[in-house]
Amino acid sequence: MHDMSDPMTNALAVAFSSLLLAAVCVSSGGCIAHPEISGKAVVTRDGEELVIDTGGNGTRLVDASGEVAGGCIVPNQGKLGVAVQKEGAAFSFFDMMDESDSPYASVTIDGGRYQGACEIIVEDLQGDPYEADVSAGPCDLVRLFDGAKVRLETAVFHVSDCSGAD
């Protein structure tokens, strides 16, 4: 497991993740204050595994405790974006530029952001566009300034109450 105990790393990652969530919400037309999000993402870097989960091995919902932050948006019917941040690491995905053929995933580790195209499957539940099971990976994500790579092995999340508006 990756050690995320460095205070500066945590502060930078938390600040970046908060900005990412705010930017996704503003640019996509809205966020819901308390969506229900549970799940986890598994990333490997240099043979080291990092798990970003919502607690309870991905079974606990994101809550207001501050231990795990999360948000989801539905900017248009059939589109979904999710972001989860825990202990200085963050995971997010969304369709870039509202094009369904441009799924985008991002992972932040130690203040470094890795990003790239990744297959993302969104399965609306019972015809409700605001509740879905979402999965992504495996795919390679790249840190743009130096080309360093991480591998998103898998990401599986359940989201609901992502109405796209407060």
CSV table of N, CA and C in Angstrom, one decimal:
chain,number,residue,atom,x,y,z
A,1,MET,N,0.8,-1.2,0.0
A,1,MET,CA,0.0,0.0,0.0
A,1,MET,C,0.9,1.2,0.0
A,2,HIS,N,0.5,2.3,-0.6
A,2,HIS,CA,1.2,3.5,-0.8
A,2,HIS,C,1.1,4.4,0.5
A,3,ASP,N,2.2,4.9,1.0
A,3,ASP,CA,2.2,5.8,2.2
A,3,ASP,C,1.8,7.2,1.8
A,4,MET,N,0.7,7.7,2.2
A,4,MET,CA,0.2,9.0,1.9
A,4,MET,C,0.3,9.9,3.1
A,5,SER,N,1.3,9.7,4.0
A,5,SER,CA,1.4,10.4,5.3
A,5,SER,C,2.1,11.8,5.2
A,6,ASP,N,2.8,12.1,4.1
A,6,ASP,CA,3.5,13.4,4.1
A,6,ASP,C,2.5,14.5,4.1
A,7,PRO,N,2.6,15.5,5.1
A,7,PRO,CA,1.6,16.5,5.2
A,7,PRO,C,1.5,17.5,4.0
A,8,MET,N,2.6,17.8,3.4
A,8,MET,CA,2.6,18.7,2.2
A,8,MET,C,1.9,18.0,1.1
A,9,THR,N,2.2,16.7,0.9
A,9,THR,CA,1.6,16.0,-0.2
A,9,THR,C,0.1,16.0,0.0
A,10,ASN,N,-0.4,15.7,1.2
A,10,ASN,CA,-1.8,15.6,1.5
A,10,ASN,C,-2.4,17.0,1.3
A,11,ALA,N,-1.8,18.1,1.7
A,11,ALA,CA,-2.4,19.4,1.6
A,11,ALA,C,-2.5,19.7,0.1
A,12,LEU,N,-1.5,19.5,-0.7
A,12,LEU,CA,-1.6,19.8,-2.1
A,12,LEU,C,-2.6,18.9,-2.8
A,13,ALA,N,-2.7,17.7,-2.5
A,13,ALA,CA,-3.7,16.8,-3.2
A,13,ALA,C,-5.1,17.2,-2.8
A,14,VAL,N,-5.3,17.5,-1.5
A,14,VAL,CA,-6.6,17.9,-1.1
A,14,VAL,C,-7.1,19.2,-1.8
A,15,ALA,N,-6.1,20.1,-1.8
A,15,ALA,CA,-6.4,21.4,-2.5
A,15,ALA,C,-6.8,21.2,-4.0
A,16,PHE,N,-5.9,20.4,-4.7
A,16,PHE,CA,-6.2,20.1,-6.1
A,16,PHE,C,-7.5,19.4,-6.3
A,17,SER,N,-7.8,18.4,-5.5
A,17,SER,CA,-9.0,17.6,-5.6
A,17,SER,C,-10.2,18.5,-5.4
A,18,SER,N,-10.1,19.4,-4.4
A,18,SER,CA,-11.3,20.3,-4.2
A,18,SER,C,-11.5,21.2,-5.4
A,19,LEU,N,-10.4,21.7,-6.0
A,19,LEU,CA,-10.5,22.5,-7.1
A,19,LEU,C,-11.1,21.8,-8.3
A,20,LEU,N,-10.6,20.5,-8.5
A,20,LEU,CA,-11.1,19.7,-9.5
A,20,LEU,C,-12.6,19.5,-9.4
A,21,LEU,N,-13.1,19.1,-8.2
A,21,LEU,CA,-14.5,18.9,-8.0
A,21,LEU,C,-15.3,20.2,-8.3
A,22,ALA,N,-14.8,21.3,-7.9
A,22,ALA,CA,-15.4,22.6,-8.1
A,22,ALA,C,-15.4,22.9,-9.6
A,23,ALA,N,-14.3,22.7,-10.3
A,23,ALA,CA,-14.2,23.0,-11.7
A,23,ALA,C,-15.2,22.1,-12.5
A,24,VAL,N,-15.2,20.8,-12.2
A,24,VAL,CA,-16.1,19.9,-12.9
A,24,VAL,C,-17.6,20.3,-12.7
A,25,CYS,N,-17.9,20.7,-11.4
A,25,CYS,CA,-19.3,21.1,-11.2
A,25,CYS,C,-19.7,22.4,-11.9
A,26,VAL,N,-18.8,23.4,-11.9
A,26,VAL,CA,-19.1,24.7,-12.5
A,26,VAL,C,-19.1,24.5,-14.0
A,27,SER,N,-18.2,23.8,-14.6
A,27,SER,CA,-18.1,23.7,-16.1
A,27,SER,C,-19.2,22.8,-16.7
A,28,SER,N,-19.7,22.0,-15.9
A,28,SER,CA,-20.7,21.0,-16.4
A,28,SER,C,-22.1,21.4,-16.1
A,29,GLY,N,-22.3,22.5,-15.4
A,29,GLY,CA,-23.7,23.0,-15.2
A,29,GLY,C,-24.3,22.7,-13.9
A,30,GLY,N,-23.5,22.1,-12.9
A,30,GLY,CA,-24.1,21.9,-11.6
A,30,GLY,C,-23.7,20.6,-10.9
A,31,CYS,N,-23.8,20.6,-9.6
A,31,CYS,CA,-23.5,19.4,-8.8
A,31,CYS,C,-24.6,19.3,-7.8
A,32,ILE,N,-24.8,18.1,-7.3
A,32,ILE,CA,-25.7,17.9,-6.1
A,32,ILE,C,-24.8,17.9,-4.9
A,33,ALA,N,-25.3,18.5,-3.8
A,33,ALA,CA,-24.6,18.7,-2.6
A,33,ALA,C,-24.2,17.4,-1.9
A,34,HIS,N,-25.1,16.4,-1.9
A,34,HIS,CA,-24.9,15.2,-1.2
A,34,HIS,C,-25.3,13.9,-2.0
A,35,PRO,N,-24.5,13.7,-3.1
A,35,PRO,CA,-24.8,12.5,-3.8
A,35,PRO,C,-24.4,11.2,-3.1
A,36,GLU,N,-25.0,10.1,-3.4
A,36,GLU,CA,-24.5,8.8,-2.8
A,36,GLU,C,-23.5,8.2,-3.7
A,37,ILE,N,-22.3,8.0,-3.2
A,37,ILE,CA,-21.2,7.4,-4.0
A,37,ILE,C,-20.5,6.4,-3.2
A,38,SER,N,-20.4,5.2,-3.7
A,38,SER,CA,-19.6,4.1,-3.1
A,38,SER,C,-18.8,3.4,-4.1
A,39,GLY,N,-17.6,2.9,-3.7
A,39,GLY,CA,-16.8,2.2,-4.7
A,39,GLY,C,-15.3,2.4,-4.4
A,40,LYS,N,-14.5,1.9,-5.4
A,40,LYS,CA,-13.1,2.0,-5.3
A,40,LYS,C,-12.4,2.0,-6.6
A,41,ALA,N,-11.2,2.5,-6.6
A,41,ALA,CA,-10.3,2.5,-7.8
A,41,ALA,C,-9.0,1.9,-7.3
A,42,VAL,N,-8.4,1.0,-8.1
A,42,VAL,CA,-7.1,0.4,-7.8
A,42,VAL,C,-6.1,0.8,-8.9
A,43,VAL,N,-5.0,1.4,-8.5
A,43,VAL,CA,-4.0,1.9,-9.4
A,43,VAL,C,-2.7,1.3,-9.0
A,44,THR,N,-1.8,1.0,-10.0
A,44,THR,CA,-0.5,0.6,-9.7
A,44,THR,C,0.5,1.6,-10.3
A,45,ARG,N,1.6,1.8,-9.5
A,45,ARG,CA,2.7,2.7,-10.0
A,45,ARG,C,4.0,2.0,-9.5
A,46,ASP,N,4.8,1.7,-10.5
A,46,ASP,CA,6.1,1.1,-10.2
A,46,ASP,C,5.9,-0.2,-9.3
A,47,GLY,N,4.9,-1.0,-9.6
A,47,GLY,CA,4.7,-2.2,-8.9
A,47,GLY,C,4.0,-2.0,-7.6
A,48,GLU,N,3.7,-0.8,-7.2
A,48,GLU,CA,3.1,-0.5,-5.9
A,48,GLU,C,1.6,-0.3,-6.1
A,49,GLU,N,0.7,-0.9,-5.3
A,49,GLU,CA,-0.7,-0.7,-5.4
A,49,GLU,C,-1.3,0.3,-4.5
A,50,LEU,N,-2.1,1.2,-5.1
A,50,LEU,CA,-2.8,2.2,-4.3
A,50,LEU,C,-4.3,2.0,-4.5
A,51,VAL,N,-5.1,1.9,-3.4
A,51,VAL,CA,-6.5,1.8,-3.5
A,51,VAL,C,-7.1,3.1,-3.0
A,52,ILE,N,-7.9,3.7,-3.8
A,52,ILE,CA,-8.7,4.9,-3.5
A,52,ILE,C,-10.2,4.4,-3.3
A,53,ASP,N,-10.6,4.3,-2.1
A,53,ASP,CA,-12.0,3.8,-1.9
A,53,ASP,C,-12.8,4.8,-1.0
A,54,THR,N,-14.1,4.5,-0.9
A,54,THR,CA,-15.0,5.3,-0.1
A,54,THR,C,-15.1,4.8,1.3
A,55,GLY,N,-14.4,3.7,1.6
A,55,GLY,CA,-14.4,3.1,3.0
A,55,GLY,C,-15.1,1.8,2.9
A,56,GLY,N,-14.7,0.9,3.9
A,56,GLY,CA,-15.3,-0.4,3.9
A,56,GLY,C,-15.1,-1.2,2.7
A,57,ASN,N,-13.9,-1.1,2.1
A,57,ASN,CA,-13.5,-1.7,0.8
A,57,ASN,C,-14.5,-1.3,-0.3
A,58,GLY,N,-14.9,-0.1,-0.3
A,58,GLY,CA,-15.7,0.5,-1.3
A,58,GLY,C,-17.2,0.3,-1.1
A,59,THR,N,-17.6,-0.1,0.1
A,59,THR,CA,-19.0,-0.3,0.3
A,59,THR,C,-19.7,0.8,1.1
A,60,ARG,N,-18.9,1.6,1.7
A,60,ARG,CA,-19.4,2.8,2.5
A,60,ARG,C,-19.7,4.0,1.6
A,61,LEU,N,-20.7,4.7,1.9
A,61,LEU,CA,-21.0,5.9,1.1
A,61,LEU,C,-20.2,7.1,1.5
A,62,VAL,N,-19.8,7.9,0.5
A,62,VAL,CA,-19.2,9.2,0.8
A,62,VAL,C,-20.1,9.9,1.8
A,63,ASP,N,-19.6,10.5,2.8
A,63,ASP,CA,-20.4,11.3,3.7
A,63,ASP,C,-19.8,12.6,4.1
A,64,ALA,N,-20.3,13.3,5.0
A,64,ALA,CA,-19.9,14.6,5.4
A,64,ALA,C,-18.7,14.6,6.4
A,65,SER,N,-18.2,13.4,6.8
A,65,SER,CA,-17.2,13.3,7.8
A,65,SER,C,-15.8,14.0,7.4
A,66,GLY,N,-15.6,14.2,6.1
A,66,GLY,CA,-14.4,14.8,5.6
A,66,GLY,C,-13.3,13.8,5.3
A,67,GLU,N,-13.5,12.5,5.7
A,67,GLU,CA,-12.5,11.5,5.4
A,67,GLU,C,-12.4,11.2,3.9
A,68,VAL,N,-13.5,11.2,3.3
A,68,VAL,CA,-13.6,10.9,1.8
A,68,VAL,C,-14.5,12.0,1.2
A,69,ALA,N,-14.0,12.7,0.2
A,69,ALA,CA,-14.8,13.7,-0.5
A,69,ALA,C,-15.2,13.1,-1.8
A,70,GLY,N,-16.4,13.5,-2.3
A,70,GLY,CA,-16.8,12.9,-3.6
A,70,GLY,C,-17.9,13.8,-4.2
A,71,GLY,N,-18.1,13.7,-5.5
A,71,GLY,CA,-19.1,14.4,-6.2
A,71,GLY,C,-19.5,13.7,-7.5
A,72,CYS,N,-20.6,13.9,-8.0
A,72,CYS,CA,-21.0,13.3,-9.3
A,72,CYS,C,-21.9,14.3,-10.0
A,73,ILE,N,-21.8,14.3,-11.3
A,73,ILE,CA,-22.6,15.3,-12.1
A,73,ILE,C,-23.2,14.5,-13.3
A,74,VAL,N,-24.4,15.0,-13.7
A,74,VAL,CA,-25.0,14.5,-14.9
A,74,VAL,C,-25.3,15.8,-15.8
A,75,PRO,N,-24.3,16.2,-16.6
A,75,PRO,CA,-24.5,17.4,-17.3
A,75,PRO,C,-25.5,17.3,-18.4
A,76,ASN,N,-25.7,16.1,-19.0
A,76,ASN,CA,-26.7,15.8,-20.0
A,76,ASN,C,-27.1,14.4,-19.9
A,77,GLN,N,-28.3,14.1,-20.4
A,77,GLN,CA,-28.8,12.7,-20.4
A,77,GLN,C,-27.7,11.8,-21.0
A,78,GLY,N,-27.4,10.7,-20.3
A,78,GLY,CA,-26.5,9.7,-20.8
A,78,GLY,C,-25.0,10.1,-20.5
A,79,LYS,N,-24.8,11.2,-19.8
A,79,LYS,CA,-23.4,11.6,-19.5
A,79,LYS,C,-23.3,11.6,-18.0
A,80,LEU,N,-22.1,11.2,-17.5
A,80,LEU,CA,-21.9,11.2,-16.0
A,80,LEU,C,-20.4,11.5,-15.7
A,81,GLY,N,-20.2,12.2,-14.7
A,81,GLY,CA,-18.8,12.4,-14.2
A,81,GLY,C,-18.8,12.1,-12.7
A,82,VAL,N,-17.7,11.5,-12.2
A,82,VAL,CA,-17.6,11.2,-10.8
A,82,VAL,C,-16.1,11.6,-10.4
A,83,ALA,N,-16.0,12.1,-9.1
A,83,ALA,CA,-14.7,12.3,-8.5
A,83,ALA,C,-14.7,11.9,-7.1
A,84,VAL,N,-13.7,11.2,-6.6
A,84,VAL,CA,-13.5,10.8,-5.3
A,84,VAL,C,-12.1,11.1,-4.8
A,85,GLN,N,-12.0,11.6,-3.6
A,85,GLN,CA,-10.7,12.0,-3.0
A,85,GLN,C,-10.6,11.5,-1.6
A,86,LYS,N,-9.5,10.8,-1.3
A,86,LYS,CA,-9.3,10.3,0.0
A,86,LYS,C,-7.8,10.3,0.4
A,87,GLU,N,-7.5,10.8,1.5
A,87,GLU,CA,-6.1,10.7,2.0
A,87,GLU,C,-5.0,11.2,1.0
A,88,GLY,N,-5.3,12.3,0.4
A,88,GLY,CA,-4.3,12.9,-0.5
A,88,GLY,C,-4.2,12.2,-1.9
A,89,ALA,N,-5.1,11.3,-2.2
A,89,ALA,CA,-5.2,10.7,-3.5
A,89,ALA,C,-6.6,11.0,-4.1
A,90,ALA,N,-6.7,11.1,-5.4
A,90,ALA,CA,-8.0,11.4,-6.0
A,90,ALA,C,-8.1,10.6,-7.3
A,91,PHE,N,-9.4,10.3,-7.6
A,91,PHE,CA,-9.7,9.6,-8.9
A,91,PHE,C,-10.9,10.3,-9.4
A,92,SER,N,-10.9,10.5,-10.8
A,92,SER,CA,-12.1,11.1,-11.4
A,92,SER,C,-12.2,10.6,-12.8
A,93,PHE,N,-13.4,10.7,-13.4
A,93,PHE,CA,-13.6,10.4,-14.8
A,93,PHE,C,-14.8,11.2,-15.3
A,94,PHE,N,-14.8,11.5,-16.6
A,94,PHE,CA,-15.9,12.2,-17.2
A,94,PHE,C,-15.7,12.1,-18.7
A,95,ASP,N,-16.7,12.4,-19.5
A,95,ASP,CA,-16.6,12.6,-20.9
A,95,ASP,C,-16.1,14.0,-21.2
A,96,MET,N,-15.0,14.0,-21.9
A,96,MET,CA,-14.4,15.3,-22.3
A,96,MET,C,-15.2,16.0,-23.4
A,97,MET,N,-15.4,17.3,-23.2
A,97,MET,CA,-16.1,18.1,-24.3
A,97,MET,C,-17.4,17.5,-24.7
A,98,ASP,N,-18.1,16.8,-23.8
A,98,ASP,CA,-19.4,16.3,-24.1
A,98,ASP,C,-19.4,15.4,-25.3
A,99,GLU,N,-18.3,14.7,-25.5
A,99,GLU,CA,-18.3,13.7,-26.6
A,99,GLU,C,-18.2,12.3,-26.0
A,100,SER,N,-19.2,11.5,-26.3
A,100,SER,CA,-19.2,10.1,-25.7
A,100,SER,C,-18.0,9.3,-26.1
A,101,ASP,N,-17.3,9.6,-27.2
A,101,ASP,CA,-16.2,8.8,-27.6
A,101,ASP,C,-14.9,9.3,-27.0
A,102,SER,N,-14.9,10.2,-26.0
A,102,SER,CA,-13.7,10.8,-25.4
A,102,SER,C,-13.8,10.6,-23.9
A,103,PRO,N,-13.9,9.3,-23.4
A,103,PRO,CA,-13.9,9.1,-22.0
A,103,PRO,C,-12.5,9.5,-21.4
A,104,TYR,N,-12.5,10.1,-20.2
A,104,TYR,CA,-11.3,10.6,-19.6
A,104,TYR,C,-11.2,10.2,-18.2
A,105,ALA,N,-10.1,9.7,-17.8
A,105,ALA,CA,-9.8,9.3,-16.4
A,105,ALA,C,-8.6,10.1,-15.9
A,106,SER,N,-8.6,10.4,-14.6
A,106,SER,CA,-7.5,11.1,-13.9
A,106,SER,C,-7.3,10.5,-12.6
A,107,VAL,N,-6.0,10.4,-12.2
A,107,VAL,CA,-5.7,10.0,-10.8
A,107,VAL,C,-4.6,10.9,-10.3
A,108,THR,N,-4.8,11.4,-9.1
A,108,THR,CA,-3.8,12.3,-8.5
A,108,THR,C,-3.1,11.5,-7.3
A,109,ILE,N,-1.8,11.4,-7.4
A,109,ILE,CA,-1.0,10.7,-6.4
A,109,ILE,C,0.2,11.6,-6.0
A,110,ASP,N,0.4,11.8,-4.8
A,110,ASP,CA,1.6,12.6,-4.3
A,110,ASP,C,1.6,13.9,-5.1
A,111,GLY,N,0.5,14.5,-5.3
A,111,GLY,CA,0.5,15.8,-6.0
A,111,GLY,C,0.6,15.8,-7.5
A,112,GLY,N,0.9,14.6,-8.0
A,112,GLY,CA,1.1,14.5,-9.5
A,112,GLY,C,-0.2,14.0,-10.1
A,113,ARG,N,-0.6,14.6,-11.2
A,113,ARG,CA,-1.8,14.2,-11.9
A,113,ARG,C,-1.5,13.4,-13.1
A,114,TYR,N,-2.1,12.2,-13.2
A,114,TYR,CA,-1.9,11.3,-14.3
A,114,TYR,C,-3.3,11.2,-15.0
A,115,GLN,N,-3.3,11.3,-16.3
A,115,GLN,CA,-4.6,11.4,-17.0
A,115,GLN,C,-4.5,10.7,-18.4
A,116,GLY,N,-5.7,10.5,-18.9
A,116,GLY,CA,-5.7,9.9,-20.3
A,116,GLY,C,-7.0,9.3,-20.6
A,117,ALA,N,-7.1,8.8,-21.8
A,117,ALA,CA,-8.4,8.1,-22.3
A,117,ALA,C,-8.5,6.8,-21.6
A,118,CYS,N,-9.7,6.4,-21.3
A,118,CYS,CA,-9.9,5.1,-20.6
A,118,CYS,C,-11.3,4.7,-20.9
A,119,GLU,N,-11.5,3.4,-21.2
A,119,GLU,CA,-12.8,2.9,-21.4
A,119,GLU,C,-13.6,3.0,-20.1
A,120,ILE,N,-14.8,3.6,-20.2
A,120,ILE,CA,-15.6,3.8,-19.0
A,120,ILE,C,-17.0,3.3,-19.4
A,121,ILE,N,-17.6,2.4,-18.6
A,121,ILE,CA,-18.9,1.9,-18.8
A,121,ILE,C,-19.8,2.4,-17.8
A,122,VAL,N,-20.9,3.1,-18.2
A,122,VAL,CA,-21.9,3.6,-17.3
A,122,VAL,C,-23.2,2.9,-17.6
A,123,GLU,N,-23.7,2.2,-16.6
A,123,GLU,CA,-25.0,1.5,-16.7
A,123,GLU,C,-26.0,2.1,-15.9
A,124,ASP,N,-26.9,2.9,-16.5
A,124,ASP,CA,-28.1,3.5,-15.8
A,124,ASP,C,-28.9,2.4,-15.2
A,125,LEU,N,-29.3,2.6,-14.0
A,125,LEU,CA,-30.1,1.6,-13.3
A,125,LEU,C,-31.6,2.0,-13.4
A,126,GLN,N,-32.4,1.0,-13.8
A,126,GLN,CA,-33.8,1.1,-13.9
A,126,GLN,C,-34.3,2.3,-14.7
A,127,GLY,N,-33.5,2.7,-15.7
A,127,GLY,CA,-33.8,3.8,-16.5
A,127,GLY,C,-33.7,5.2,-15.9
A,128,ASP,N,-33.0,5.2,-14.7
A,128,ASP,CA,-32.8,6.5,-14.0
A,128,ASP,C,-31.4,7.0,-14.4
A,129,PRO,N,-31.4,8.1,-15.1
A,129,PRO,CA,-30.1,8.7,-15.5
A,129,PRO,C,-29.2,9.2,-14.4
A,130,TYR,N,-29.8,9.3,-13.2
A,130,TYR,CA,-29.1,9.9,-12.0
A,130,TYR,C,-28.6,8.8,-11.0
A,131,GLU,N,-28.8,7.6,-11.4
A,131,GLU,CA,-28.3,6.5,-10.6
A,131,GLU,C,-27.6,5.5,-11.6
A,132,ALA,N,-26.4,5.1,-11.3
A,132,ALA,CA,-25.7,4.2,-12.2
A,132,ALA,C,-24.6,3.4,-11.5
A,133,ASP,N,-24.2,2.3,-12.1
A,133,ASP,CA,-23.0,1.5,-11.8
A,133,ASP,C,-22.0,1.9,-12.9
A,134,VAL,N,-20.8,2.3,-12.4
A,134,VAL,CA,-19.8,2.8,-13.3
A,134,VAL,C,-18.5,2.0,-13.2
A,135,SER,N,-17.9,1.6,-14.3
A,135,SER,CA,-16.6,0.9,-14.2
A,135,SER,C,-15.7,1.4,-15.2
A,136,ALA,N,-14.4,1.3,-14.9
A,136,ALA,CA,-13.4,1.8,-15.8
A,136,ALA,C,-12.1,0.9,-15.7
A,137,GLY,N,-11.3,0.9,-16.7
A,137,GLY,CA,-10.0,0.2,-16.7
A,137,GLY,C,-10.1,-1.2,-17.3
A,138,PRO,N,-9.0,-1.8,-17.5
A,138,PRO,CA,-7.6,-1.3,-17.2
A,138,PRO,C,-7.2,-0.3,-18.3
A,139,CYS,N,-6.4,0.7,-17.9
A,139,CYS,CA,-5.8,1.6,-18.9
A,139,CYS,C,-4.6,2.3,-18.2
A,140,ASP,N,-3.7,2.8,-19.1
A,140,ASP,CA,-2.5,3.5,-18.6
A,140,ASP,C,-2.9,5.0,-18.6
A,141,LEU,N,-2.4,5.7,-17.6
A,141,LEU,CA,-2.6,7.1,-17.4
A,141,LEU,C,-1.2,7.8,-17.3
A,142,VAL,N,-1.1,8.9,-17.9
A,142,VAL,CA,0.3,9.6,-18.1
A,142,VAL,C,0.3,10.9,-17.3
A,143,ARG,N,1.4,11.2,-16.7
A,143,ARG,CA,1.7,12.5,-16.1
A,143,ARG,C,2.3,13.3,-17.2
A,144,LEU,N,1.6,14.4,-17.6
A,144,LEU,CA,2.0,15.1,-18.9
A,144,LEU,C,3.4,15.7,-18.8
A,145,PHE,N,3.8,16.3,-17.7
A,145,PHE,CA,5.1,17.0,-17.7
A,145,PHE,C,6.3,16.1,-17.9
A,146,ASP,N,6.2,14.8,-17.5
A,146,ASP,CA,7.4,14.0,-17.7
A,146,ASP,C,7.1,12.6,-18.3
A,147,GLY,N,5.9,12.3,-18.6
A,147,GLY,CA,5.6,11.0,-19.2
A,147,GLY,C,5.5,9.8,-18.3
A,148,ALA,N,5.6,10.0,-17.0
A,148,ALA,CA,5.5,8.9,-16.0
A,148,ALA,C,4.1,8.3,-16.1
A,149,LYS,N,4.0,7.0,-15.9
A,149,LYS,CA,2.8,6.3,-16.1
A,149,LYS,C,2.3,5.6,-14.8
A,150,VAL,N,1.0,5.5,-14.7
A,150,VAL,CA,0.4,4.6,-13.7
A,150,VAL,C,-0.6,3.8,-14.5
A,151,ARG,N,-1.0,2.7,-13.9
A,151,ARG,CA,-2.0,1.9,-14.5
A,151,ARG,C,-3.3,1.8,-13.6
A,152,LEU,N,-4.4,2.3,-14.2
A,152,LEU,CA,-5.7,2.1,-13.6
A,152,LEU,C,-6.1,0.7,-13.8
A,153,GLU,N,-6.0,-0.2,-12.8
A,153,GLU,CA,-6.3,-1.6,-12.9
A,153,GLU,C,-7.8,-1.7,-13.0
A,154,THR,N,-8.5,-1.1,-12.1
A,154,THR,CA,-10.0,-1.1,-12.2
A,154,THR,C,-10.6,0.0,-11.3
A,155,ALA,N,-11.7,0.4,-11.7
A,155,ALA,CA,-12.5,1.4,-10.9
A,155,ALA,C,-14.0,0.9,-11.0
A,156,VAL,N,-14.6,0.8,-9.9
A,156,VAL,CA,-16.0,0.4,-9.8
A,156,VAL,C,-16.7,1.3,-8.8
A,157,PHE,N,-17.7,2.0,-9.2
A,157,PHE,CA,-18.5,2.9,-8.3
A,157,PHE,C,-20.0,2.7,-8.6
A,158,HIS,N,-20.7,2.9,-7.5
A,158,HIS,CA,-22.2,3.0,-7.6
A,158,HIS,C,-22.5,4.5,-7.2
A,159,VAL,N,-23.3,5.2,-8.0
A,159,VAL,CA,-23.6,6.5,-7.7
A,159,VAL,C,-25.1,6.7,-7.9
A,160,SER,N,-25.7,7.6,-7.0
A,160,SER,CA,-27.1,7.9,-7.1
A,160,SER,C,-27.3,9.3,-6.6
A,161,ASP,N,-28.4,9.9,-6.9
A,161,ASP,CA,-28.8,11.3,-6.6
A,161,ASP,C,-27.8,12.3,-7.2
A,162,CYS,N,-27.4,11.9,-8.4
A,162,CYS,CA,-26.5,12.8,-9.2
A,162,CYS,C,-27.4,13.6,-10.2
A,163,SER,N,-28.2,14.5,-9.6
A,163,SER,CA,-29.2,15.2,-10.4
A,163,SER,C,-28.7,16.3,-11.3
A,164,GLY,N,-27.5,16.8,-11.0
A,164,GLY,CA,-26.9,17.8,-11.9
A,164,GLY,C,-27.3,19.2,-11.5
A,165,ALA,N,-28.1,19.3,-10.4
A,165,ALA,CA,-28.5,20.6,-9.9
A,165,ALA,C,-28.7,20.6,-8.4
A,166,ASP,N,-28.5,21.7,-7.7
A,166,ASP,CA,-28.7,21.7,-6.3
A,166,ASP,C,-30.1,21.7,-6.0
